[in-house]
Amino acid sequence: MNTPDAEMYSEIYRSAGMGTESILALMPKVKNDMLKRDMTAQMNGYGDFRSRAEAGLASCGRIAEDEKKSKVVAAKTGIAAETMIDSSASHIAELMIRGSNADIMSITRAQNQASHGEVRISSETEAYKLCSELIAFENDSIERMRKYL
């Protein structure tokens, strides 16, 4: 059975994984060393969230599942198309901001479903708090990327 906690951990795991995959796809296009450092820091942050979500899923008796290969390939294809003509630091930062905004929406949706759904949970649970941490991390990442626009 999927519990609200497990659903939130799964969404964190998925979002952090896709964030990592996206950064890995973008990194060869980055020529600005500062942007490369900021992207590497963001990718390392995703690794931490992914590990914590995986541990949370284990505590719920679930196994972490990676995103479907078709979605990863589609994301990488989209990144390749987006950077084929324009691989400037500004454009890459814009793509990073779009990704962070998408993650904020999906994590917020998971939180809302958990706190307002059929089986409601407290905002004091570890899964809910980890979602909030990821949202704050994404907002900080957006702020770091804005200087490259």
XYZ file of N, CA, C and O in Angstrom:
596
model
N 0.840 -1.192 0.000
C 0.000 0.000 0.000
C 0.881 1.249 0.000
O 1.884 1.316 0.697
N 0.488 2.209 -0.795
C 1.213 3.464 -0.840
C 0.706 4.402 0.241
O -0.456 4.770 0.249
N 1.602 4.769 1.139
C 1.254 5.720 2.183
C 1.629 7.116 1.709
O 2.467 7.262 0.807
N 1.055 8.146 2.308
C 1.451 9.507 1.925
C 2.952 9.749 2.104
O 3.576 10.409 1.273
N 3.516 9.200 3.190
C 4.965 9.359 3.386
C 5.743 8.730 2.239
O 6.668 9.343 1.689
N 5.374 7.514 1.870
C 6.064 6.827 0.773
C 5.907 7.595 -0.534
O 6.860 7.683 -1.324
N 4.726 8.144 -0.766
C 4.507 8.917 -1.993
C 5.406 10.152 -2.030
O 5.970 10.483 -3.082
N 5.548 10.835 -0.889
C 6.419 12.015 -0.856
C 7.876 11.611 -1.062
O 8.595 12.256 -1.828
N 8.312 10.559 -0.381
C 9.689 10.094 -0.576
C 9.927 9.698 -2.035
O 10.987 9.995 -2.598
N 8.962 9.045 -2.653
C 9.095 8.641 -4.056
C 9.235 9.859 -4.963
O 10.045 9.852 -5.897
N 8.461 10.892 -4.690
C 8.532 12.105 -5.511
C 9.873 12.814 -5.326
O 10.454 13.322 -6.290
N 10.371 12.837 -4.106
C 11.691 13.435 -3.854
C 12.753 12.647 -4.612
O 13.609 13.233 -5.283
N 12.694 11.335 -4.508
C 13.666 10.463 -5.171
C 13.629 10.681 -6.688
O 14.673 10.833 -7.331
N 12.427 10.729 -7.237
C 12.257 10.933 -8.675
C 12.773 12.303 -9.109
O 13.534 12.429 -10.063
N 12.380 13.344 -8.382
C 12.787 14.706 -8.745
C 14.298 14.880 -8.666
O 14.909 15.470 -9.568
N 14.899 14.377 -7.599
C 16.345 14.500 -7.448
C 17.077 13.707 -8.530
O 18.108 14.157 -9.056
N 16.552 12.558 -8.888
C 17.162 11.761 -9.947
C 17.105 12.454 -11.293
O 18.092 12.480 -12.038
N 15.949 13.013 -11.617
C 15.810 13.722 -12.901
C 16.660 14.991 -12.908
O 17.225 15.348 -13.948
N 16.765 15.644 -11.766
C 17.629 16.824 -11.673
C 19.072 16.463 -11.964
O 19.772 17.159 -12.714
N 19.525 15.364 -11.385
C 20.887 14.897 -11.623
C 21.094 14.558 -13.095
O 22.094 14.973 -13.704
N 20.161 13.814 -13.672
C 20.270 13.435 -15.089
C 20.304 14.680 -15.990
O 21.075 14.728 -16.957
N 19.492 15.664 -15.675
C 19.449 16.888 -16.481
C 20.768 17.650 -16.399
O 21.281 18.130 -17.411
N 21.308 17.743 -15.197
C 22.581 18.453 -15.047
C 23.688 17.708 -15.786
O 24.516 18.333 -16.469
N 23.707 16.395 -15.680
C 24.719 15.615 -16.406
C 24.607 15.822 -17.914
O 25.622 15.858 -18.618
N 23.386 15.970 -18.413
C 23.184 16.203 -19.850
C 23.619 17.617 -20.250
O 24.111 17.824 -21.357
N 23.443 18.583 -19.348
C 23.806 19.967 -19.650
C 25.297 20.252 -19.490
O 25.852 21.096 -20.192
N 25.920 19.578 -18.567
C 27.297 19.902 -18.176
C 28.287 19.987 -19.342
O 29.110 20.902 -19.371
N 28.243 19.083 -20.337
C 29.207 19.208 -21.439
C 29.062 20.503 -22.242
O 30.004 20.914 -22.925
N 27.915 21.152 -22.161
C 27.681 22.390 -22.911
C 28.171 23.632 -22.159
O 28.249 24.708 -22.735
N 28.471 23.489 -20.862
C 28.796 24.637 -20.004
C 30.263 25.016 -20.159
O 31.154 24.186 -19.968
N 30.481 26.279 -20.490
C 31.832 26.786 -20.641
C 32.221 27.713 -19.490
O 33.395 27.922 -19.224
N 31.242 28.253 -18.790
C 31.469 29.171 -17.679
C 31.809 28.370 -16.416
O 31.001 27.572 -15.942
N 33.023 28.576 -15.886
C 33.477 27.799 -14.734
C 32.632 28.027 -13.486
O 32.390 27.088 -12.720
N 32.180 29.237 -13.262
C 31.338 29.515 -12.083
C 29.996 28.781 -12.211
O 29.512 28.210 -11.241
N 29.409 28.820 -13.386
C 28.153 28.113 -13.619
C 28.365 26.611 -13.424
O 27.540 25.934 -12.798
N 29.471 26.100 -13.915
C 29.782 24.677 -13.759
C 29.860 24.308 -12.269
O 29.335 23.279 -11.846
N 30.494 25.162 -11.467
C 30.598 24.918 -10.019
C 29.228 24.939 -9.359
O 28.907 24.098 -8.517
N 28.403 25.918 -9.734
C 27.058 26.014 -9.149
C 26.207 24.807 -9.534
O 25.455 24.282 -8.717
N 26.337 24.370 -10.768
C 25.577 23.203 -11.212
C 26.062 21.926 -10.505
O 25.256 21.076 -10.130
N 27.364 21.821 -10.306
C 27.918 20.666 -9.595
C 27.424 20.646 -8.152
O 27.056 19.583 -7.632
N 27.388 21.804 -7.518
C 26.877 21.885 -6.140
C 25.409 21.468 -6.090
O 24.988 20.745 -5.174
N 24.635 21.897 -7.070
C 23.224 21.521 -7.118
C 23.088 20.015 -7.327
O 22.275 19.359 -6.664
N 23.910 19.453 -8.193
C 23.853 18.019 -8.442
C 24.223 17.237 -7.172
O 23.594 16.228 -6.850
N 25.218 17.717 -6.453
C 25.590 17.060 -5.194
C 24.455 17.132 -4.178
O 24.216 16.173 -3.438
N 23.752 18.255 -4.155
C 22.589 18.385 -3.282
C 21.511 17.376 -3.645
O 20.902 16.756 -2.767
N 21.298 17.197 -4.938
C 20.322 16.195 -5.375
C 20.718 14.794 -4.897
O 19.866 14.005 -4.509
N 22.007 14.513 -4.938
C 22.472 13.214 -4.462
C 22.129 12.994 -3.002
O 21.705 11.900 -2.600
N 22.281 14.031 -2.194
C 21.937 13.936 -0.774
C 20.438 13.702 -0.589
O 20.035 12.831 0.187
N 19.616 14.467 -1.306
C 18.164 14.291 -1.193
C 17.748 12.897 -1.660
O 16.877 12.264 -1.062
N 18.363 12.439 -2.706
C 18.029 11.120 -3.234
C 18.356 10.028 -2.206
O 17.561 9.114 -1.995
N 19.503 10.132 -1.565
C 19.891 9.151 -0.538
C 18.931 9.186 0.644
O 18.526 8.138 1.158
N 18.576 10.378 1.068
C 17.663 10.504 2.205
C 16.272 9.982 1.852
O 15.610 9.351 2.681
N 15.830 10.238 0.631
C 14.521 9.724 0.200
C 14.551 8.206 0.105
O 13.581 7.537 0.469
N 15.653 7.673 -0.374
C 15.784 6.218 -0.471
C 15.703 5.579 0.918
O 15.031 4.564 1.110
N 16.367 6.199 1.900
C 16.304 5.696 3.278
C 14.880 5.817 3.821
O 14.391 4.917 4.516
N 14.219 6.913 3.490
C 12.822 7.095 3.919
C 11.910 6.043 3.319
O 11.027 5.506 4.005
N 12.104 5.736 2.060
C 11.313 4.693 1.411
C 11.557 3.341 2.081
O 10.618 2.574 2.306
N 12.807 3.066 2.416
C 13.125 1.806 3.101
C 12.412 1.727 4.443
O 11.903 0.662 4.818
N 12.331 2.858 5.150
C 11.633 2.861 6.446
C 10.134 2.625 6.276
O 9.457 2.217 7.219
N 9.617 2.878 5.076
C 8.207 2.621 4.757
C 8.017 1.230 4.158
O 6.908 0.870 3.734
N 9.105 0.477 4.064
C 9.015 -0.861 3.476
C 8.948 -0.859 1.959
O 8.466 -1.808 1.344
N 9.423 0.214 1.341
C 9.388 0.332 -0.116
C 10.796 0.412 -0.680
O 11.725 0.823 0.003
N 10.920 0.069 -1.925
C 12.197 0.158 -2.634
C 12.114 1.346 -3.588
O 11.122 1.515 -4.300
N 13.178 2.142 -3.598
C 13.225 3.294 -4.502
C 13.246 2.823 -5.947
O 13.944 1.871 -6.284
N 12.455 3.487 -6.779
C 12.401 3.150 -8.194
C 12.835 4.349 -9.020
O 12.362 5.460 -8.812
N 13.727 4.090 -9.973
C 14.193 5.149 -10.863
C 13.091 5.530 -11.840
O 12.165 4.752 -12.088
N 13.233 6.709 -12.400
C 12.300 7.178 -13.421
C 12.396 6.236 -14.621
O 13.443 5.646 -14.884
N 11.314 6.099 -15.345
C 11.307 5.260 -16.541
C 12.336 5.786 -17.532
O 12.507 6.990 -17.703
N 13.017 4.851 -18.191
C 14.058 5.210 -19.162
C 13.524 6.129 -20.252
O 14.216 7.041 -20.699
N 12.273 5.913 -20.666
C 11.704 6.739 -21.730
C 11.625 8.202 -21.314
O 11.865 9.095 -22.131
N 11.319 8.463 -20.045
C 11.256 9.854 -19.576
C 12.640 10.475 -19.493
O 12.811 11.652 -19.805
N 13.627 9.683 -19.082
C 15.000 10.180 -19.013
C 15.501 10.510 -20.416
O 16.083 11.571 -20.646
N 15.254 9.612 -21.360
C 15.672 9.841 -22.747
C 14.967 11.067 -23.325
O 15.589 11.898 -23.991
N 13.678 11.208 -23.049
C 12.930 12.373 -23.534
C 13.499 13.667 -22.961
O 13.649 14.667 -23.686
N 13.844 13.656 -21.690
C 14.414 14.851 -21.062
C 15.768 15.190 -21.687
O 16.042 16.357 -22.004
N 16.595 14.191 -21.891
C 17.907 14.425 -22.487
C 17.789 14.901 -23.931
O 18.550 15.760 -24.374
N 16.818 14.369 -24.655
C 16.585 14.808 -26.031
C 16.137 16.266 -26.052
O 16.594 17.055 -26.881
N 15.254 16.609 -25.122
C 14.805 17.997 -25.014
C 15.952 18.940 -24.689
O 16.053 20.038 -25.257
N 16.823 18.524 -23.792
C 17.986 19.343 -23.439
C 18.901 19.516 -24.645
O 19.375 20.623 -24.917
N 19.137 18.439 -25.375
C 19.988 18.525 -26.570
C 19.397 19.499 -27.579
O 20.119 20.322 -28.163
N 18.090 19.424 -27.786
C 17.427 20.335 -28.731
C 17.496 21.776 -28.237
O 17.752 22.695 -29.026
N 17.276 21.971 -26.944
C 17.280 23.327 -26.370
C 18.654 23.988 -26.439
O 18.752 25.203 -26.487
N 19.713 23.190 -26.400
C 21.065 23.758 -26.364
C 21.793 23.651 -27.702
O 22.933 24.088 -27.801
N 21.132 23.111 -28.721
C 21.772 22.947 -30.020
C 22.164 24.305 -30.609
O 23.274 24.486 -31.099
N 21.285 25.258 -30.543
C 21.531 26.581 -31.118
C 22.116 27.535 -30.079
O 23.016 28.307 -30.384
N 21.612 27.460 -28.851
C 22.024 28.403 -27.806
C 22.480 27.632 -26.571
O 21.666 27.091 -25.834
N 23.799 27.605 -26.371
C 24.338 26.959 -25.179
C 25.022 27.986 -24.277
O 25.951 27.662 -23.536
N 24.525 29.224 -24.352
C 25.095 30.280 -23.522
C 24.792 30.020 -22.049
O 23.857 29.284 -21.701
N 25.569 30.628 -21.186
C 25.352 30.494 -19.739
C 23.950 30.960 -19.371
O 23.277 30.342 -18.538
N 23.493 32.020 -20.013
C 22.160 32.547 -19.735
C 21.074 31.524 -20.068
O 20.139 31.307 -19.288
N 21.195 30.893 -21.214
C 20.180 29.922 -21.632
C 20.225 28.672 -20.751
O 19.179 28.136 -20.363
N 21.416 28.223 -20.409
C 21.534 27.058 -19.534
C 20.962 27.372 -18.156
O 20.254 26.554 -17.566
N 21.222 28.572 -17.644
C 20.648 28.980 -16.356
C 19.120 28.995 -16.432
O 18.440 28.569 -15.490
N 18.596 29.463 -17.559
C 17.138 29.463 -17.739
C 16.586 28.044 -17.689
O 15.553 27.789 -17.046
N 17.256 27.111 -18.339
C 16.824 25.712 -18.316
C 16.888 25.145 -16.898
O 15.995 24.404 -16.478
N 17.917 25.500 -16.176
C 18.054 25.047 -14.788
C 16.918 25.607 -13.924
O 16.344 24.892 -13.096
N 16.580 26.863 -14.142
C 15.497 27.495 -13.388
C 14.166 26.818 -13.710
O 13.363 26.540 -12.814
N 13.940 26.531 -14.992
C 12.708 25.825 -15.373
C 12.603 24.472 -14.669
O 11.540 24.084 -14.187
N 13.717 23.746 -14.625
C 13.729 22.446 -13.962
C 13.446 22.565 -12.475
O 12.669 21.778 -11.916
N 14.055 23.547 -11.840
C 13.816 23.754 -10.408
C 12.360 24.126 -10.144
O 11.754 23.641 -9.183
N 11.799 24.967 -10.996
C 10.385 25.337 -10.827
C 9.469 24.126 -10.994
O 8.493 23.967 -10.248
N 9.774 23.278 -11.950
C 8.972 22.058 -12.139
C 9.068 21.163 -10.905
O 8.060 20.588 -10.462
N 10.258 21.048 -10.325
C 10.421 20.246 -9.110
C 9.635 20.837 -7.944
O 9.010 20.106 -7.180
N 9.675 22.144 -7.809
C 8.922 22.798 -6.732
C 7.439 22.478 -6.868
O 6.774 22.146 -5.885
N 6.923 22.533 -8.085
C 5.499 22.222 -8.292
C 5.186 20.771 -7.955
O 4.196 20.486 -7.282
N 6.018 19.838 -8.403
C 5.713 18.423 -8.155
C 5.845 18.073 -6.673
O 5.034 17.301 -6.141
N 6.808 18.645 -5.996
C 6.985 18.370 -4.561
C 5.861 19.017 -3.763
O 5.321 18.413 -2.824
N 5.478 20.232 -4.129
C 4.362 20.899 -3.451
C 3.074 20.110 -3.651
O 2.275 19.948 -2.715
N 2.875 19.597 -4.847
C 1.696 18.770 -5.126
C 1.686 17.536 -4.217
O 0.657 17.183 -3.639
N 2.832 16.887 -4.075
C 2.928 15.699 -3.213
C 2.619 16.062 -1.758
O 1.909 15.321 -1.066
N 3.124 17.199 -1.314
C 2.825 17.650 0.058
C 1.333 17.912 0.228
O 0.740 17.504 1.230
N 0.753 18.603 -0.723
C -0.674 18.933 -0.620
C -1.547 17.684 -0.630
O -2.517 17.593 0.127
N -1.193 16.735 -1.463
C -1.964 15.488 -1.491
C -1.833 14.740 -0.176
O -2.785 14.134 0.296
N -0.661 14.814 0.434
C -0.442 14.118 1.703
C -1.168 14.799 2.858
O -1.680 14.134 3.755
N -1.228 16.112 2.830
C -1.837 16.813 3.967
C -3.331 17.085 3.778
O -4.015 17.417 4.742
N -3.844 16.942 2.555
C -5.267 17.216 2.301
C -5.997 16.040 1.672
O -7.159 16.143 1.330
N -5.289 14.934 1.499
C -5.884 13.782 0.831
C -6.764 12.955 1.750
O -7.098 13.352 2.871
N -7.112 11.808 1.247
C -7.983 10.892 1.981
C -7.333 10.449 3.295
O -7.974 10.411 4.335
N -6.048 10.104 3.221
C -5.278 9.771 4.425
C -4.367 10.955 4.682
O -3.402 11.181 3.961
N -4.679 11.727 5.694
C -3.935 12.960 5.959
C -2.789 12.722 6.934
O -2.910 11.940 7.856
N -1.703 13.431 6.677
C -0.569 13.337 7.584
C -0.197 14.725 8.074
O -0.559 15.738 7.484
N 0.564 14.756 9.129
C 1.007 16.005 9.735
C 2.190 16.578 8.958
O 2.992 15.842 8.386
N 2.306 17.874 9.019
C 3.466 18.527 8.397
C 4.719 18.321 9.242
O 5.792 18.783 8.884
N 4.578 17.605 10.340
C 5.712 17.311 11.215
C 6.390 15.989 10.876
O 7.380 15.623 11.501
N 5.872 15.247 9.897
C 6.512 13.977 9.548
C 7.840 14.242 8.833
O 8.040 15.310 8.234
N 8.725 13.270 8.891
C 10.038 13.411 8.253
C 9.908 13.587 6.742
O 10.646 14.368 6.135
N 8.985 12.873 6.131
C 8.806 12.971 4.680
C 8.360 14.385 4.290
O 8.878 14.966 3.334
N 7.416 14.931 5.041
C 6.913 16.275 4.755
C 8.039 17.297 4.922
O 8.210 18.200 4.105
N 8.818 17.137 5.988
C 9.927 18.062 6.242
C 10.982 17.969 5.140
O 11.541 18.991 4.723
N 11.242 16.740 4.671
C 12.223 16.584 3.598
C 11.726 17.254 2.319
O 12.516 17.874 1.593
N 10.437 17.164 2.058
C 9.857 17.891 0.913
C 10.103 19.389 1.060
O 10.517 20.055 0.104
N 9.858 19.905 2.241
C 10.064 21.343 2.485
C 11.522 21.724 2.302
O 11.829 22.795 1.757
N 12.428 20.860 2.734
C 13.860 21.122 2.541
C 14.214 21.154 1.059
O 15.000 21.999 0.630
N 13.645 20.231 0.280
C 13.927 20.204 -1.147
C 13.375 21.456 -1.828
O 14.035 22.034 -2.697
N 12.212 21.906 -1.426
C 11.646 23.137 -1.995
C 12.568 24.319 -1.691
O 12.856 25.136 -2.573
N 13.057 24.410 -0.452
C 13.975 25.501 -0.089
C 15.274 25.403 -0.895
O 15.799 26.417 -1.375
N 15.773 24.185 -1.074
C 16.974 23.959 -1.874
C 16.762 24.416 -3.316
O 17.633 25.079 -3.899
N 15.618 24.071 -3.888
C 15.324 24.477 -5.270
C 15.218 26.002 -5.372
O 15.704 26.593 -6.341
N 14.586 26.635 -4.397
C 14.498 28.104 -4.409
C 15.886 28.742 -4.315
O 16.169 29.723 -5.016
N 16.759 28.189 -3.479
C 18.136 28.687 -3.395
C 18.866 28.483 -4.723
O 19.623 29.348 -5.163
N 18.630 27.347 -5.351
C 19.259 27.051 -6.641
C 18.808 28.054 -7.701
O 19.619 28.513 -8.515
N 17.534 28.395 -7.685
C 17.012 29.390 -8.628
C 17.725 30.722 -8.415
O 18.147 31.376 -9.382
N 17.877 31.113 -7.174
C 18.566 32.384 -6.881
C 20.002 32.366 -7.396
O 20.478 33.365 -7.937
N 20.698 31.239 -7.237
C 22.068 31.133 -7.739
C 22.102 31.236 -9.256
O 23.020 31.811 -9.831
N 21.101 30.659 -9.932
C 21.084 30.672 -11.394
C 20.724 32.042 -11.965
O 21.132 32.374 -13.073
N 19.998 32.822 -11.214
C 19.564 34.135 -11.730
C 20.722 35.036 -12.120
O 20.586 35.856 -13.026
N 21.859 34.893 -11.462
C 22.990 35.775 -11.788
C 23.564 35.501 -13.179
O 24.315 36.306 -13.708
N 23.185 34.376 -13.775
C 23.680 34.040 -15.111
C 22.720 34.462 -16.214
O 23.056 34.341 -17.394
N 21.519 34.909 -15.856
C 20.530 35.300 -16.870
C 20.955 36.569 -17.605
O 21.653 37.390 -17.135
